[in-house]
XYZ file of C-alpha atoms in Angstrom:
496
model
C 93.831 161.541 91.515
C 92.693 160.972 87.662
C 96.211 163.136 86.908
C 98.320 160.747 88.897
C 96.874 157.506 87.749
C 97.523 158.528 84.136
C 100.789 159.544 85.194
C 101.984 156.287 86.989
C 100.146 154.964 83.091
C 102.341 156.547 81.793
C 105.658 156.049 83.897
C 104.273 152.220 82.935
C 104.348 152.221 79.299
C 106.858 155.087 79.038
C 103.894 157.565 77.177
C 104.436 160.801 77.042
C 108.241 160.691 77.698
C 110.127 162.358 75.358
C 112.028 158.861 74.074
C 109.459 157.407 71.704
C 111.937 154.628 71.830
C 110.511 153.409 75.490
C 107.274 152.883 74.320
C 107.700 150.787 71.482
C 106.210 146.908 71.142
C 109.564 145.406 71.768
C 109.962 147.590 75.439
C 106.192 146.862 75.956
C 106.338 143.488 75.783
C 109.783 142.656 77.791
C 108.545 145.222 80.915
C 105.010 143.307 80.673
C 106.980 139.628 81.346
C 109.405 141.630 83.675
C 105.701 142.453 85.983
C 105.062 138.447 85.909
C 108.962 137.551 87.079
C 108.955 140.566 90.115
C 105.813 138.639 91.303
C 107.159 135.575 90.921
C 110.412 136.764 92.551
C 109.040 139.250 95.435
C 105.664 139.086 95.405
C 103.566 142.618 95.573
C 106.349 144.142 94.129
C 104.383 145.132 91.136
C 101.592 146.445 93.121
C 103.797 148.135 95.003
C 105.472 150.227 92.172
C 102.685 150.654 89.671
C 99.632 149.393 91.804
C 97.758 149.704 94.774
C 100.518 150.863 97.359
C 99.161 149.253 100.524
C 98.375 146.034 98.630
C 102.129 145.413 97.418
C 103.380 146.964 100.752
C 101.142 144.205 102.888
C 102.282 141.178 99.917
C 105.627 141.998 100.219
C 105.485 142.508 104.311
C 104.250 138.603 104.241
C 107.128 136.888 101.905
C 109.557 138.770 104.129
C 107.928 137.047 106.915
C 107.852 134.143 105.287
C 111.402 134.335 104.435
C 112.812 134.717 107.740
C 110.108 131.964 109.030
C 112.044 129.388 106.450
C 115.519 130.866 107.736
C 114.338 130.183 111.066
C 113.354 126.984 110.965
C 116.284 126.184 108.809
C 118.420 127.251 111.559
C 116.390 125.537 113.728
C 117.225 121.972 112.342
C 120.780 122.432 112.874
C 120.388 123.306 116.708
C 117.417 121.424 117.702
C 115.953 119.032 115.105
C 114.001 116.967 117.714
C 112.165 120.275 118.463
C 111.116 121.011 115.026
C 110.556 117.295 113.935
C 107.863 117.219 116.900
C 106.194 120.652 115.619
C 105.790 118.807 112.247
C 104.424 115.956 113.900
C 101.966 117.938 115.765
C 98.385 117.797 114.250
C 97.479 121.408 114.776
C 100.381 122.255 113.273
C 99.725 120.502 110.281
C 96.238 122.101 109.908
C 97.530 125.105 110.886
C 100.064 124.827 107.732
C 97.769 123.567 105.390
C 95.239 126.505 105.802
C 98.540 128.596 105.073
C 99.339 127.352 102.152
C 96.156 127.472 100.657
C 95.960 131.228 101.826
C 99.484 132.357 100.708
C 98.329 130.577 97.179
C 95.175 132.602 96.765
C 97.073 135.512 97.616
C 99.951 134.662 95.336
C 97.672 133.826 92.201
C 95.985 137.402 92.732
C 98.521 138.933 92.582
C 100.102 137.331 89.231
C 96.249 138.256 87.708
C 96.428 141.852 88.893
C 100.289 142.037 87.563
C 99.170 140.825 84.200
C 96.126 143.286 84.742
C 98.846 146.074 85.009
C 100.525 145.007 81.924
C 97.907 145.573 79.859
C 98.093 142.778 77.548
C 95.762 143.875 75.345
C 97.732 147.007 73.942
C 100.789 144.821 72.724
C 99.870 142.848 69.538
C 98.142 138.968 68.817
C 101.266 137.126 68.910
C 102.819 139.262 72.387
C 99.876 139.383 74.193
C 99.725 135.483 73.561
C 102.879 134.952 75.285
C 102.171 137.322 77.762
C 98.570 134.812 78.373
C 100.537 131.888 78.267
C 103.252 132.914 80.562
C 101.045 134.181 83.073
C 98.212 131.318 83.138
C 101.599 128.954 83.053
C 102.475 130.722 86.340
C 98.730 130.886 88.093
C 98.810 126.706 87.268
C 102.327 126.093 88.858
C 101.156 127.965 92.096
C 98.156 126.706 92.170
C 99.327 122.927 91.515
C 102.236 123.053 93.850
C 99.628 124.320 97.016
C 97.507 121.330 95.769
C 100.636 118.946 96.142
C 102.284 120.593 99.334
C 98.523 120.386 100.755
C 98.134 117.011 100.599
C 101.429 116.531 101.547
C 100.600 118.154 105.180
C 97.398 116.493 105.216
C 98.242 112.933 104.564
C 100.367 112.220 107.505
C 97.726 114.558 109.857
C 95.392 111.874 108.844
C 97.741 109.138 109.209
C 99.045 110.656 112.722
C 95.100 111.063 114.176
C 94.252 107.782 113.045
C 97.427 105.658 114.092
C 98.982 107.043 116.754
C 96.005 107.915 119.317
C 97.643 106.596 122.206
C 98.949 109.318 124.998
C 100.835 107.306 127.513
C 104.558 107.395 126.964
C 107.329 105.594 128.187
C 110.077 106.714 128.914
C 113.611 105.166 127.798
C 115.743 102.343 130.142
C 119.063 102.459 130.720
C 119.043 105.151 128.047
C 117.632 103.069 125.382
C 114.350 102.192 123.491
C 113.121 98.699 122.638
C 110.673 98.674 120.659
C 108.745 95.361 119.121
C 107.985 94.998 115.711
C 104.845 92.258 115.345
C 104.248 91.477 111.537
C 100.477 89.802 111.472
C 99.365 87.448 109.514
C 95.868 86.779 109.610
C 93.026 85.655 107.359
C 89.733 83.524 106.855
C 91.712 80.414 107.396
C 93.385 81.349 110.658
C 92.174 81.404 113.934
C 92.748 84.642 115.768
C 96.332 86.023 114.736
C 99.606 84.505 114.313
C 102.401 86.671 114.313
C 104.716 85.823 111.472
C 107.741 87.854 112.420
C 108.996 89.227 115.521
C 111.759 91.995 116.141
C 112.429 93.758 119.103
C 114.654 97.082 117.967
C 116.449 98.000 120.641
C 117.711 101.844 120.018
C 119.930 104.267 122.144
C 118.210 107.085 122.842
C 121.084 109.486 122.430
C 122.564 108.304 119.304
C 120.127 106.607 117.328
C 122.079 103.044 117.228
C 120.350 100.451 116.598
C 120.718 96.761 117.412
C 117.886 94.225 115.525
C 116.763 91.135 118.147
C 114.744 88.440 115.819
C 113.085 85.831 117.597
C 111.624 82.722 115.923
C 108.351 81.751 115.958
C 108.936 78.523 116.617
C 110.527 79.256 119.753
C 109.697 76.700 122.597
C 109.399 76.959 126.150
C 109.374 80.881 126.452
C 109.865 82.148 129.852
C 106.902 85.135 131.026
C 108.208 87.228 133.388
C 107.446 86.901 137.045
C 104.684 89.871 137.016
C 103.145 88.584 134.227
C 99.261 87.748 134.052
C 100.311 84.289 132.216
C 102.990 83.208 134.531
C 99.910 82.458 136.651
C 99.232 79.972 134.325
C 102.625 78.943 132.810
C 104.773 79.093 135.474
C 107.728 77.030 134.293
C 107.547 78.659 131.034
C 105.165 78.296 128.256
C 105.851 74.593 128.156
C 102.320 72.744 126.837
C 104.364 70.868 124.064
C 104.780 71.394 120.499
C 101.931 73.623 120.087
C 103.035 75.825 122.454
C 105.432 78.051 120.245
C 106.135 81.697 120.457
C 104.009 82.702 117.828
C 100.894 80.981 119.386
C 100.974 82.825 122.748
C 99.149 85.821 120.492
C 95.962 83.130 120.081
C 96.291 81.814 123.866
C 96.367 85.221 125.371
C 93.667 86.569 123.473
C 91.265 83.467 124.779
C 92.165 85.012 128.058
C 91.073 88.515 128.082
C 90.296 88.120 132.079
C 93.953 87.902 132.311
C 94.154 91.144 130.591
C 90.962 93.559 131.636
C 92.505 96.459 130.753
C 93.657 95.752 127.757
C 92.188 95.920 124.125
C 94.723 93.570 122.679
C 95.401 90.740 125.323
C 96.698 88.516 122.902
C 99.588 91.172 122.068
C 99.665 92.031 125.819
C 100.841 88.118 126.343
C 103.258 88.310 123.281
C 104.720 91.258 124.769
C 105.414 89.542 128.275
C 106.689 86.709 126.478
C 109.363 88.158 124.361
C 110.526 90.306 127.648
C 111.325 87.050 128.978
C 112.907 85.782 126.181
C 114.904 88.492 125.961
C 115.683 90.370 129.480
C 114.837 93.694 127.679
C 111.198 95.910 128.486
C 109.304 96.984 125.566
C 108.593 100.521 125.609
C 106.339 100.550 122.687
C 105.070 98.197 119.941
C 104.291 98.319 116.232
C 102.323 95.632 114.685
C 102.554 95.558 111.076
C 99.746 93.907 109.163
C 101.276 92.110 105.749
C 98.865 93.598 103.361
C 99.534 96.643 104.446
C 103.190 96.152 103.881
C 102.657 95.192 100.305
C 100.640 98.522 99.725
C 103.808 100.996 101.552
C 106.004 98.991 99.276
C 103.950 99.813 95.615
C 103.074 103.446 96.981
C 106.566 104.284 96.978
C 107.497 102.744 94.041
C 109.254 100.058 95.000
C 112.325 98.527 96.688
C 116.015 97.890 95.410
C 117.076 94.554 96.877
C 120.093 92.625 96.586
C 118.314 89.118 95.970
C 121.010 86.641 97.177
C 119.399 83.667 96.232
C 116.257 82.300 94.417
C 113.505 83.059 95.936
C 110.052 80.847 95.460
C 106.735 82.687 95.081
C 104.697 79.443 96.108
C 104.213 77.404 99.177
C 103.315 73.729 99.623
C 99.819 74.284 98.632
C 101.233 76.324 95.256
C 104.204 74.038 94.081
C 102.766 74.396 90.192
C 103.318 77.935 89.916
C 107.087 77.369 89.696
C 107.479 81.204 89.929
C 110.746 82.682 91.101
C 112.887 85.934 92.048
C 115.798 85.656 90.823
C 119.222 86.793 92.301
C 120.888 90.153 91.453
C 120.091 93.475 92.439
C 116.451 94.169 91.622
C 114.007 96.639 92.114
C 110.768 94.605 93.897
C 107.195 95.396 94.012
C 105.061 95.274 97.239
C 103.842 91.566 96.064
C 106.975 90.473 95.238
C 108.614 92.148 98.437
C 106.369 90.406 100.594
C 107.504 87.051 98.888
C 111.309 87.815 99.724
C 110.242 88.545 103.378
C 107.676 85.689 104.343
C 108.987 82.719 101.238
C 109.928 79.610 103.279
C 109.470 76.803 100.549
C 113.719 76.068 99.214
C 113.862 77.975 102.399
C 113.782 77.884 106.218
C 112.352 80.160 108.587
C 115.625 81.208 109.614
C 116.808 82.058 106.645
C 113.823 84.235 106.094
C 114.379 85.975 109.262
C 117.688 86.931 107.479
C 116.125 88.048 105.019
C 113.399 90.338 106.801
C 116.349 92.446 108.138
C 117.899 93.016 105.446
C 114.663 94.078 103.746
C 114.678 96.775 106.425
C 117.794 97.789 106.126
C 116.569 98.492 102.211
C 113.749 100.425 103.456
C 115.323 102.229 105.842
C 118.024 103.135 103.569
C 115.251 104.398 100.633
C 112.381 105.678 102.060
C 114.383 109.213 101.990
C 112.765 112.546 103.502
C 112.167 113.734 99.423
C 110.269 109.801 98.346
C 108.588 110.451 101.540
C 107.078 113.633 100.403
C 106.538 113.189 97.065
C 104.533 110.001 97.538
C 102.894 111.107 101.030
C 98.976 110.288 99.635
C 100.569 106.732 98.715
C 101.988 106.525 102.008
C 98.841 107.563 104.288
C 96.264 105.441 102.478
C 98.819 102.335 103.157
C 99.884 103.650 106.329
C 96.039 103.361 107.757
C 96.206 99.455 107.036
C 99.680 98.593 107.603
C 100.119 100.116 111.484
C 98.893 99.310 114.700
C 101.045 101.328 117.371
C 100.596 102.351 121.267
C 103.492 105.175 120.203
C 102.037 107.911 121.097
C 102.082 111.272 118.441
C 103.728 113.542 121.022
C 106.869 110.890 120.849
C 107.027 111.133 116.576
C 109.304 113.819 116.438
C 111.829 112.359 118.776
C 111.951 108.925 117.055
C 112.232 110.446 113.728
C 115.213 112.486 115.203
C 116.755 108.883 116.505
C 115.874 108.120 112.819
C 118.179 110.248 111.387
C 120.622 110.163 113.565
C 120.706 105.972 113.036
C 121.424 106.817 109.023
C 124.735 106.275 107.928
C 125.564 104.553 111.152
C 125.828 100.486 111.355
C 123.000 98.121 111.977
C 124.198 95.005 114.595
C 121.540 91.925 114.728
C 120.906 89.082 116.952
C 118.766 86.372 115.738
C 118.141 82.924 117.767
C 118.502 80.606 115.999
C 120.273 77.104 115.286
C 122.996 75.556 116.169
C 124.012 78.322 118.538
C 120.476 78.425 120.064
C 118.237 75.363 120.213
C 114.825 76.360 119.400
C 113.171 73.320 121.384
C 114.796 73.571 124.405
C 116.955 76.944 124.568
C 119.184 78.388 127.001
C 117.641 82.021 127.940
C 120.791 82.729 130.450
C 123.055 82.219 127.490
C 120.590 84.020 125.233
C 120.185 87.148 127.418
C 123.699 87.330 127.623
C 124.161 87.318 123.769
C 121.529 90.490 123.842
C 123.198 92.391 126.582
C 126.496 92.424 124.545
C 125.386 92.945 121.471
C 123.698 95.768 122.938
C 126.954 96.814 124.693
C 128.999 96.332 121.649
C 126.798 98.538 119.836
C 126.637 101.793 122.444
C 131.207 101.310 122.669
C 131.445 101.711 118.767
C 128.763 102.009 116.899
C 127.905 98.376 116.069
C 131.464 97.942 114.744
C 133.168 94.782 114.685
C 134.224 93.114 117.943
C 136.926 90.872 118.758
C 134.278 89.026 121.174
C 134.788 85.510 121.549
C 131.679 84.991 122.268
C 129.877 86.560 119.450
C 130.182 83.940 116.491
C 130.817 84.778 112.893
C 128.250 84.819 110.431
C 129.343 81.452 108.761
C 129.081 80.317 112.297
C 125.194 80.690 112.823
C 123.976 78.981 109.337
C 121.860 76.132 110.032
C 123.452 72.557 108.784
C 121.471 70.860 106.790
C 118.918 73.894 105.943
C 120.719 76.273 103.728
C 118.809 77.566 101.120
C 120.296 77.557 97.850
C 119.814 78.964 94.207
C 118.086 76.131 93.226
C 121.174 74.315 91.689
C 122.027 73.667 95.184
C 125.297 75.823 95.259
C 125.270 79.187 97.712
C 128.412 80.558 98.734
C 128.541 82.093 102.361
C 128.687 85.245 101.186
C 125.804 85.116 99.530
C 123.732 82.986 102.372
C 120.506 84.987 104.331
C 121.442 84.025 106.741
C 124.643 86.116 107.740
C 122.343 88.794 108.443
C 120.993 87.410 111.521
C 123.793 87.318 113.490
C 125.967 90.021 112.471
C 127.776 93.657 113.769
C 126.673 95.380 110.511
C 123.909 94.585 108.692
C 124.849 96.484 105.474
C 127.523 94.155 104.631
C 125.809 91.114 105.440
C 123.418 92.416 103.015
């Protein structure tokens, strides 16, 4: 055994060949960083020429593994995306990975010690067996940095996924399509109970990913419940107490009435729920209520968001007139406080023209928030993620949504908004305004949200507000530059 050990020495170092050549500093040195690339490269290569047999044999069994695993799955994406997307989504899963990672890590920095073990450092010179140090400790680092970095990778949205999206019941899509409503809270010290500040109800084919945006204003009067509706008991002819009695305050009047509601946690979004199916004809499969705050943080943990500011925006209210702060048009990379401005800023403004302006601030972040910013800020994303979602989407559904996700990139963006002249917020028409959804909804599923020679379906230009356009503060906005074209609209990229 002592024979063959100096032997496979030897057959290392090239001693006692008969080439004195092959054992000279120069040779040393290069075969000694030629041990730290095969382990880099293949790991337990090393160890499996000039090592412990079985150990490189069992390190090398593993990367192949691990290499056809990644082939796999890669393959796996092109036939069946949804299938993977929901194994990535799955908590175990996650765990499961994250204990890999740190295991294949351990394994991997062992085996670059052990490799610079076996090329005995120490027997080249000061100056090589530096390099050799450095190389190698540059190597253990990278490895054991980048399982630091995919780790909390996994583990951010596992935390994010068992703290969010707890509920189990699913729903399953109508008339091959998913509406889902997207609540953006506002709440504070000063409010009573919550007042939701925006409303969208994204209505997406199932198949296809298409997606056509529904804003409804909060001022909306006389919202209809539908018939099985706990409130209809008490608003029969519609929510119809007055002034007061706007969309946005049927969160405050439902949550007064939790009898209505005994099964639910949330009767105040219960009641906004049954109200905007009214108002709309369409059954909400799911909700998503965004708190503001929370929105601010995604925004800032991911850097930012590039936004095409078409007009000045004012970063005060009523209360804040002296503060004469602005964003200023042009194409502008915003933070999460400023972001929040350009969605929720009504002062030179209107709340329709805001509503314009919330779409197209999705449109932004649906465009950026790629798979690789995703990643790379994931911690970012999960600690803002924790305080910016309330959902009743269940975690077994992720994967098929981010599928629909996908699939919706690249592809157009149609949006209905009601508001003035074409729908009278006081007293609107909901026959008229549930046939505006159904085609827009049609128009989107025949070709893609492309542009329709309708008649009924009026031109941007044609849903501005009179008398309420917001301007740039010298009073002059073109149309193409107005918020508002993104509320009615058959592609929401160009309007924005």
């Amino acid at each position: 055994m002592g024979r063959q050990a100096g032997r496979r020495r030897a057959t290392l170092l090239g001693r006692g060949t008969q080439d004195s050549h092959l054992d000279s500093p120069r040779v040393r040195f290069r075969r000694a960083l030629a041990l730290c690339a095969m382990t880099v490269v293949a790991p337990g290569s090393v160890q499996y020429t000039v090592g412990r047999r079985w150990v490189g044999a069992t390190a090398l069994a593993v990367w192949a593994l691990l290499l056809v695993l990644t082939g796999f799955l890669v393959w796996k994406v092109q036939t069946d995306r949804s299938a993977v997307l929901s194994s990535l989504t799955d908590t175990d899963v996650l765990l499961a990975a994250r204990f890999g990672v740190a295991l294949v890590a351990v394994g991997w920095i062992a085996l670059l010690v052990d490799a610079w073990r076996l090329a005995q450092p120490f027997s080249l010179n000061l100056a090589r067996g530096a390099v050799i140090m450095v190389v190698n400790t540059a190597l253990v680092v990278g490895v054991g940095a980048s399982a630091v970095v995919a780790s909390q990778a996994i583990d951010a949205p596992r935390q994010v996924i068992q703290e969010v999206f707890t509920a189990t019941k699913t729903s399953e899509p109508l008339k091959g399509r998913y509406n889902i409503l997207l609540v953006g809270s506002d709440s504070g010290p000063d409010r009573t109970g919550i007042r939701p500040d925006s409303m969208t109800v994204a209505s997406i084919d199932a198949d296809t990913g298409r997606t056509v945006l529904i804003s409804l204003p909060r001022n909306l009067q006389n919202v209809p419940f539908r018939k099985d509706s706990p409130m209809s008991t008490l608003y029969p002819n519609s929510y119809n107490c007055g002034s007061e009695c706007l969309l946005n305050a049927v969160y405050t009047a439902g949550e007064g009435r939790k009898d209505l509601y005994p099964k639910s946690k949330q009767p105040g979004l219960e009641a906004t729920i049954d109200a905007i199916e009214g108002a709309t004809d369409l059954t909400i499969n799911y909700h998503v209520v965004v708190n503001l705050k929370g929105f601010r943080s995604l925004i800032d943990a991911v850097g930012g968001v590039e936004v095409d500011v078409k007009t000045r925006i004012a970063m005060f209210g009523d209360t804040t007139v002296y503060k004469q702060k602005y964003i200023e048009p042009g194409k502008q990379n915003l933070n999460g406080r400023e972001a929040l401005w350009f969605a929720r800023s009504r002062y030179m403004s209107d709340d329709f023209a805001r509503m314009g302006r919330q779409k197209c601030l999705m449109k932004y972040m649906a465009d950026q928030l790629s798979p690789q910013k995703v990643v790379l800020n994931a911690q970012g994303i999960a600690s803002s993620s924790k305080q910016l979602l309330r959902t009743n989407i269940p975690a077994k559904e992720l994967g098929q949504f981010a599928d629909l996700a996908l699939k919706s990139r690249g592809e157009r963006i149609a949006t209905v908004s009601l508001v003035p002249p074409e729908v009278n917020v006081v007293t609107p028409d909901f026959a008229q305004i549930h046939r505006k959804i159904a085609k827009a909804i049609r128009k989107s599923e025949a070709n893609g949200g492309g542009t329709s020679s309708d008649p009924d379906s009026p031109s941007p230009d044609e849903s501005k507000n009179p008398g309420t356009e917001p301007t740039d503060g010298t009073g002059a906005a073109g149309p193409k530059d107005d918020p508002m074209d993104a509320n009615t609209t058959d592609d929401l990229t160009d309007a924005c």
